[in-house]
Short mmCIF file of C-alpha atoms in Angstrom, two decimals:
data_model
loop_
_atom_site.label_atom_id
_atom_site.label_comp_id
_atom_site.label_asym_id
_atom_site.label_seq_id
_atom_site.Cartn_x
_atom_site.Cartn_y
_atom_site.Cartn_z
CA MET W 28 1.21 -6.06 -8.59
CA HIS W 29 5.03 -5.71 -8.05
CA GLU W 30 5.72 -7.52 -5.80
CA VAL W 31 9.38 -7.21 -5.66
CA SER W 32 9.80 -3.84 -6.36
CA LEU W 33 7.34 -3.05 -3.56
CA ALA W 34 9.49 -5.05 -1.11
CA GLU W 35 12.70 -3.18 -2.30
CA SER W 36 11.46 0.32 -1.95
CA ILE W 37 10.69 -1.20 1.80
CA VAL W 38 13.63 -2.51 2.78
CA THR W 39 15.44 0.53 1.13
CA ALA W 40 13.60 2.91 3.75
CA LEU W 41 13.55 0.96 6.37
CA LEU W 42 17.96 0.38 5.85
CA GLN W 43 18.13 3.92 5.97
CA MET W 44 15.88 4.85 8.85
CA LYS W 45 17.08 2.14 10.63
CA GLU W 46 20.72 4.02 10.37
CA GLU W 47 20.35 7.26 11.32
CA GLN W 48 18.16 6.16 13.35
CA GLN W 49 20.53 3.88 15.35
CA TRP W 50 17.91 1.08 15.82
CA LYS W 51 19.97 -2.14 16.99
CA SER W 52 17.21 -4.35 14.88
CA VAL W 53 13.55 -4.43 13.28
CA VAL W 54 11.61 -7.40 14.78
CA GLU W 55 8.44 -6.12 12.30
CA VAL W 56 7.33 -4.40 9.86
CA ARG W 57 3.50 -3.58 9.46
CA LEU W 58 1.67 -2.55 6.10
CA ARG W 59 -1.41 -1.23 5.34
CA ILE W 60 -2.28 -2.57 1.60
CA GLY W 61 -5.72 -1.18 0.55
CA ALA W 62 -7.91 -3.95 -1.66
CA LEU W 63 -7.67 -1.71 -4.95
CA ARG W 64 -3.63 -2.03 -5.05
CA GLN W 65 -3.27 -5.64 -6.70
CA VAL W 66 -1.10 -6.60 -3.67
CA PHE W 67 -0.60 -10.16 -3.17
CA PRO W 68 0.23 -10.72 0.65
CA ASP W 69 1.88 -14.15 0.12
CA ILE W 70 4.43 -13.20 -2.71
CA LEU W 71 4.81 -10.52 -0.86
CA SER W 72 6.26 -12.10 2.40
CA PHE W 73 8.17 -13.89 -0.17
CA ALA W 74 9.91 -11.50 -1.55
CA PHE W 75 10.61 -9.51 1.84
CA SER W 76 12.35 -12.18 3.14
CA THR W 77 14.07 -12.99 -0.28
CA VAL W 78 15.53 -9.06 -0.45
CA THR W 79 16.23 -9.03 3.09
CA ARG W 80 18.45 -11.69 3.04
CA GLY W 81 21.94 -11.02 4.23
CA THR W 82 20.71 -7.13 4.94
CA ALA W 83 20.73 -5.92 8.94
CA LEU W 84 16.69 -6.85 8.13
CA GLU W 85 16.89 -10.22 8.29
CA GLY W 86 14.76 -12.11 10.03
CA ALA W 87 12.39 -8.85 10.11
CA ARG W 88 8.42 -10.03 10.41
CA LEU W 89 6.26 -8.83 7.66
CA VAL W 90 3.05 -8.08 8.89
CA VAL W 91 -0.07 -6.62 6.40
CA GLU W 92 -3.09 -5.59 7.08
CA ASP W 93 -5.86 -5.94 4.63
CA VAL W 94 -7.73 -2.43 3.82
CA PRO W 95 -11.46 -2.83 2.70
CA LEU W 96 -12.61 -0.14 0.35
CA SER W 97 -14.80 2.72 1.17
CA PHE W 98 -16.82 5.44 -0.73
CA ARG W 99 -18.37 8.69 -0.53
CA CYS W 100 -20.62 10.86 -1.88
CA ARG W 101 -19.37 14.14 -2.51
CA ASP W 102 -23.04 15.26 -3.90
CA CYS W 103 -24.18 14.19 0.26
CA GLY W 104 -21.52 13.19 2.46
CA THR W 105 -22.92 9.03 2.82
CA SER W 106 -20.13 6.75 3.02
CA TRP W 107 -20.58 2.54 2.20
CA GLN W 108 -18.55 -0.09 1.11
CA GLU W 109 -20.48 -2.02 -1.08
CA GLU W 110 -19.05 -1.90 -5.01
CA THR W 111 -21.85 -0.20 -6.21
CA VAL W 112 -21.80 2.78 -9.03
CA LEU W 113 -24.83 4.70 -7.30
CA CYS W 114 -24.73 6.67 -3.72
CA PRO W 115 -27.11 4.80 -1.36
CA ALA W 116 -28.83 7.69 -0.49
CA CYS W 117 -29.05 10.53 -2.93
CA GLY W 118 -28.43 8.21 -5.48
CA SER W 119 -25.77 10.81 -7.09
CA ILE W 120 -23.15 9.47 -9.40
CA HIS W 121 -20.05 11.34 -7.80
CA ARG W 122 -18.56 8.68 -5.36
CA GLU W 123 -14.74 9.41 -4.47
CA THR W 124 -12.66 6.21 -3.16
CA THR W 125 -11.62 6.67 0.34
CA ALA W 126 -10.34 4.00 1.16
CA GLY W 127 -9.22 0.28 0.05
CA LEU W 128 -5.98 2.20 -2.07
CA GLU W 129 -3.11 2.11 0.63
CA LEU W 130 0.10 1.50 -0.36
CA ASP W 131 1.87 2.40 3.79
CA ILE W 132 4.30 1.59 6.02
CA GLU W 133 2.54 1.73 9.30
CA SER W 134 4.90 1.01 12.05
CA VAL W 135 7.56 -0.83 12.74
CA GLU W 136 8.44 -2.82 15.88
CA VAL W 137 12.51 -2.28 16.39
CA GLU W 138 15.17 -3.20 19.52
CA GLU W 139 17.12 0.13 20.50
CA GLN W 140 20.70 -0.03 20.88
CA SER W 141 21.19 -0.87 24.62
CA MET T 7 14.32 -3.44 24.92
CA SER T 8 12.23 -3.09 21.71
CA LYS T 9 9.34 -0.26 21.38
CA ILE T 10 7.04 0.81 18.34
CA VAL T 11 7.55 3.53 15.91
CA THR T 12 4.49 4.92 13.88
CA LEU T 13 5.59 5.55 10.16
CA GLN T 14 2.42 5.73 8.14
CA GLN T 15 4.50 6.84 5.49
CA SER T 16 3.57 5.28 1.44
CA ILE T 17 6.07 2.63 0.32
CA MET T 18 6.38 3.69 -2.69
CA ALA T 19 7.71 7.52 -1.11
CA GLU T 20 10.89 7.84 -3.12
CA ASP T 21 9.19 6.69 -6.27
CA GLU T 22 6.71 9.30 -5.46
CA LYS T 23 9.13 12.11 -5.69
CA PHE T 24 10.09 11.55 -8.42
CA ALA T 25 6.68 11.62 -9.26
CA ALA T 26 6.23 14.53 -8.08
CA SER T 27 9.15 16.64 -9.56
CA ILE T 28 8.01 15.70 -12.88
CA ARG T 29 4.42 17.04 -11.83
CA GLU T 30 6.00 20.22 -11.01
CA ALA T 31 8.07 20.72 -13.81
CA ASN T 32 5.46 19.51 -15.91
CA ARG T 33 2.76 22.91 -14.26
CA LYS T 34 5.19 25.32 -14.70
CA ARG T 35 5.54 24.39 -18.19
CA GLY T 36 1.76 23.87 -19.39
CA LEU T 37 2.52 20.53 -20.50
CA LEU T 38 -0.01 17.90 -20.16
CA MET T 39 1.30 14.53 -19.44
CA VAL T 40 -0.41 10.86 -20.32
CA ASN T 41 -0.17 7.37 -19.43
CA ILE T 42 -1.14 5.13 -22.10
CA ILE T 43 -1.49 1.88 -20.28
CA GLY T 44 -3.43 -1.53 -22.07
CA SER T 45 -2.46 -5.02 -22.55
CA PRO T 46 0.99 -5.91 -26.21
CA GLY T 47 -1.27 -5.11 -29.12
CA CYS T 48 -3.78 -3.78 -28.03
CA GLY T 49 -3.78 -0.39 -29.92
CA LYS T 50 -0.99 2.04 -28.18
CA THR T 51 1.51 2.75 -30.74
CA THR T 52 -1.54 2.82 -33.22
CA LEU T 53 -3.24 5.26 -31.08
CA LEU T 54 0.19 7.35 -31.27
CA GLU T 55 -0.01 7.02 -35.10
CA ARG T 56 -3.09 8.23 -35.55
CA THR T 57 -2.82 11.10 -32.99
CA ALA T 58 0.85 11.98 -34.92
CA LYS T 59 -1.26 12.11 -38.02
CA GLU T 60 -4.50 13.67 -37.72
CA SER T 61 -4.48 15.86 -33.93
CA GLY T 62 -2.71 18.89 -35.30
CA LEU T 63 -1.03 18.43 -31.67
CA SER T 64 2.48 18.73 -31.09
CA PHE T 65 3.61 16.01 -29.16
CA ALA T 66 6.48 13.40 -27.83
CA VAL T 67 6.44 10.04 -26.63
CA ILE T 68 8.34 7.90 -24.16
CA GLU T 69 7.98 4.44 -25.35
CA GLY T 70 8.66 1.77 -22.69
CA ASP T 71 8.67 -1.65 -23.92
CA LEU T 72 11.12 -4.69 -22.81
CA ALA T 73 13.14 -4.94 -26.01
CA THR T 74 13.93 -3.18 -29.27
CA ASN T 75 13.17 0.24 -31.17
CA ARG T 76 9.69 -0.90 -32.69
CA ASP T 77 7.21 1.25 -31.52
CA ALA T 78 10.37 4.70 -31.70
CA GLU T 79 11.05 3.77 -35.09
CA ARG T 80 6.99 3.90 -36.17
CA LEU T 81 6.95 7.31 -34.36
CA ASP T 82 10.21 8.74 -35.95
CA VAL T 83 9.21 8.79 -39.45
CA LEU T 84 5.91 10.62 -38.34
CA GLY T 85 8.34 13.34 -37.43
CA VAL T 86 7.62 12.96 -33.51
CA PRO T 87 10.27 13.14 -30.86
CA VAL T 88 10.98 9.91 -29.31
CA VAL T 89 12.96 8.29 -26.82
CA GLN T 90 12.33 4.60 -26.35
CA VAL T 91 12.98 3.40 -23.12
CA ASN T 92 13.70 -0.79 -23.00
CA THR T 93 13.22 -2.23 -19.37
CA HIS T 94 14.94 -5.63 -20.47
CA GLY T 95 12.31 -7.78 -18.66
CA GLY T 96 11.17 -4.82 -16.61
CA CYS T 97 6.96 -5.03 -16.12
CA HIS T 98 6.60 -1.17 -15.95
CA LEU T 99 8.12 2.06 -16.23
CA GLU T 100 9.38 4.19 -13.18
CA ALA T 101 9.09 7.96 -12.22
CA ASN T 102 12.76 8.14 -12.00
CA VAL T 103 13.27 6.66 -15.77
CA VAL T 104 10.30 8.68 -17.21
CA GLU T 105 12.23 11.43 -15.92
CA LYS T 106 15.67 10.30 -17.58
CA ALA T 107 14.42 9.88 -20.67
CA MET T 108 12.65 13.58 -20.55
CA GLU T 109 15.69 15.53 -20.80
CA ALA T 110 16.33 14.14 -24.28
CA LEU T 111 13.12 15.97 -24.99
CA PRO T 112 12.28 19.27 -26.43
CA LEU T 113 9.27 19.69 -23.59
CA ASP T 114 8.78 23.70 -24.11
CA SER T 115 8.05 23.57 -27.32
CA LEU T 116 5.09 20.60 -26.63
CA ASP T 117 0.89 20.43 -26.23
CA ILE T 118 1.52 16.81 -25.14
CA LEU T 119 3.84 14.23 -23.39
CA PHE T 120 2.87 10.73 -24.19
CA VAL T 121 4.04 7.68 -22.28
CA GLU T 122 3.38 4.82 -23.53
CA ASN T 123 3.96 2.37 -20.83
CA VAL T 124 5.09 -1.27 -20.76
CA GLY T 125 2.23 -3.20 -22.19
CA ASN T 126 0.59 -4.76 -19.43
CA LEU T 127 -2.54 -3.90 -17.14
CA VAL T 128 -1.08 -4.97 -14.08
CA CYS T 129 1.52 -2.96 -12.75
CA PRO T 130 1.97 -0.07 -15.30
CA ALA T 131 -1.52 0.97 -13.53
CA GLU T 132 0.58 1.09 -10.19
CA PHE T 133 3.26 3.48 -10.29
CA ASP T 134 2.89 7.57 -10.92
CA LEU T 135 5.26 8.75 -13.45
CA GLY T 136 4.15 12.15 -12.22
CA GLU T 137 1.49 11.79 -15.14
CA ASP T 138 -1.58 14.40 -15.41
CA PHE T 139 -4.18 11.53 -16.03
CA LYS T 140 -3.52 7.74 -17.04
CA ALA T 141 -5.82 6.45 -20.48
CA ALA T 142 -6.54 2.69 -19.87
CA MET T 143 -7.10 1.01 -23.35
CA LEU T 144 -8.69 -2.57 -24.44
CA SER T 145 -9.10 -4.02 -27.76
CA THR T 146 -12.42 -5.67 -28.06
CA PRO T 147 -10.36 -9.01 -28.67
CA GLU T 148 -9.46 -9.26 -25.33
CA GLY T 149 -13.08 -9.64 -24.12
CA ALA T 150 -15.50 -7.49 -21.85
CA ASP T 151 -14.29 -9.31 -18.39
CA LYS T 152 -11.10 -7.34 -18.30
CA PRO T 153 -12.04 -4.45 -16.45
CA LEU T 154 -13.52 -6.71 -13.60
CA LYS T 155 -10.07 -8.24 -13.65
CA TYR T 156 -7.63 -5.64 -13.76
CA PRO T 157 -9.81 -3.07 -11.59
CA TYR T 158 -7.28 -1.36 -10.29
CA LEU T 159 -6.14 0.25 -14.28
CA PHE T 160 -9.75 0.76 -14.92
CA SER T 161 -10.65 3.15 -11.80
CA SER T 162 -8.16 4.64 -11.49
CA SER T 163 -7.53 6.07 -14.99
CA LYS T 164 -9.56 9.44 -16.08
CA ILE T 165 -10.51 7.98 -19.72
CA VAL T 166 -11.02 4.28 -21.27
CA LEU T 167 -10.40 3.67 -24.83
CA LEU T 168 -12.00 0.56 -26.34
CA THR T 169 -10.12 -0.01 -29.89
CA LYS T 170 -10.77 -2.35 -32.41
CA THR T 171 -14.68 -1.99 -32.86
CA ASP T 172 -14.51 -3.17 -36.09
CA LEU T 173 -14.26 -6.79 -35.22
CA LEU T 174 -16.93 -6.32 -33.10
CA PRO T 175 -19.15 -8.07 -35.68
CA TYR T 176 -17.40 -11.12 -35.13
CA LEU T 177 -16.88 -11.36 -31.97
CA PRO T 178 -18.83 -12.47 -29.10
CA PHE T 179 -18.04 -9.16 -27.44
CA ASP T 180 -20.82 -8.72 -24.27
CA MET T 181 -20.76 -4.72 -24.94
CA LYS T 182 -23.23 -4.03 -21.86
CA MET T 183 -21.40 -6.53 -19.78
CA PHE T 184 -18.02 -4.03 -20.65
CA THR T 185 -20.13 -0.24 -20.28
CA ASP T 186 -21.69 -1.34 -16.91
CA ASP T 187 -18.89 -2.59 -15.29
CA VAL T 188 -16.40 0.40 -16.25
CA LYS T 189 -19.27 2.16 -14.93
CA ALA T 190 -19.34 0.42 -11.86
CA LEU T 191 -14.89 1.03 -11.38
CA ASN T 192 -14.57 4.58 -12.02
CA PRO T 193 -18.45 7.00 -12.58
CA GLU T 194 -17.26 9.73 -14.46
CA ALA T 195 -14.28 8.40 -16.82
CA PRO T 196 -15.45 8.77 -19.84
CA VAL T 197 -15.36 5.27 -22.63
CA LEU T 198 -14.79 6.27 -26.52
CA HIS T 199 -14.98 3.69 -28.94
CA LEU T 200 -12.06 3.86 -31.46
CA ASN T 201 -10.87 2.21 -35.06
CA GLY T 202 -7.71 2.72 -35.95
CA ILE T 203 -7.72 1.60 -39.50
CA THR T 204 -10.59 3.55 -40.24
CA GLY T 205 -9.77 6.69 -37.48
CA GLU T 206 -13.69 6.33 -37.16
CA GLY T 207 -13.95 8.50 -32.80
CA PHE T 208 -10.83 9.82 -33.22
CA GLY T 209 -12.60 13.11 -32.99
CA GLY T 210 -13.37 12.21 -29.66
CA TRP T 211 -9.75 11.30 -28.55
CA THR T 212 -8.33 14.81 -30.20
CA ASP T 213 -11.19 16.39 -28.63
CA PHE T 214 -10.84 15.46 -25.38
CA LEU T 215 -7.23 15.71 -25.34
CA LYS T 216 -7.45 19.71 -26.68
CA ASP T 217 -9.46 20.24 -23.54
CA ARG T 218 -7.19 18.88 -21.02
CA ILE T 219 -4.66 21.20 -22.86
CA LYS T 220 -6.30 23.88 -22.84
CA GLU T 221 -7.26 23.51 -18.53
CA LYS T 222 -3.39 22.47 -18.43
CA LYS T 223 -1.82 26.03 -19.93
CA THR T 224 -5.36 27.82 -17.89
CA ASP T 225 -3.41 25.83 -14.66
CA ALA T 226 0.30 27.36 -15.34
CA ARG T 227 -0.43 31.14 -16.23
#
């Protein structure tokens, strides 16, 4: 997807937080990105380093955790990870996606003012 | 001294605020909002032209294109209220832009607000505009393998529209593969076959919309 847009959103949110929380610097940013989200980690890292250049976030590390797909049957409650249409336990078609859609900033490592 | 701060917040939190505000405003109005996503040339504007001529539904359109007012002009001559948004190279629409465009439309007198997104199967699917649902469109010449190549769009849409079905006799389009792949990605989404030239299949599209409008108006009460 649009990695530059994502990088810009991350930077906007973190700069605001840095200001509010009076952090000295941001050392590392950890993201959780679902398998269905069409994000290419290398492009996102490149976009992030470009977008942060000249900002208070310059030099922050970006770590991307991939979250695999996961499904759950709405009828019998079984969970599974293989991409199959029908529930492997009861054959129901009422499948919901429980993981793989994440697009989250999980945490940041920050240096506090001393 | 360094410390870890747990955030667990969406990267698109800012965008999601705009989307949530649109969704809430439309819930109060009882206005159905549909985000139409498909490749350039798959028939998105043709679908809307035919919907204007045949469905009897009253709707407005927000047109997203990189450049030109051509799509807006095609709908304007049919009396459809339309706002053209030019993204100047941007590959998708975002909710803040849509919210602004909505200000120019007579939303209170409509059954539906369509967003015709920028022609693209990737990014438009990712950005929540505050719509009730996405409609994924694919035309037969694009090939039956596209749902698996663009899984997010096809798994996150409420309905899948296959257009240009009149070309099927001339194309090596593997219908079984297409149908099976869409089902694997999105077991509950109906798949409609449409022909923009003859109008075949449009009854199913109109009925689908009318059912959704009814649900929406009931929820608004």
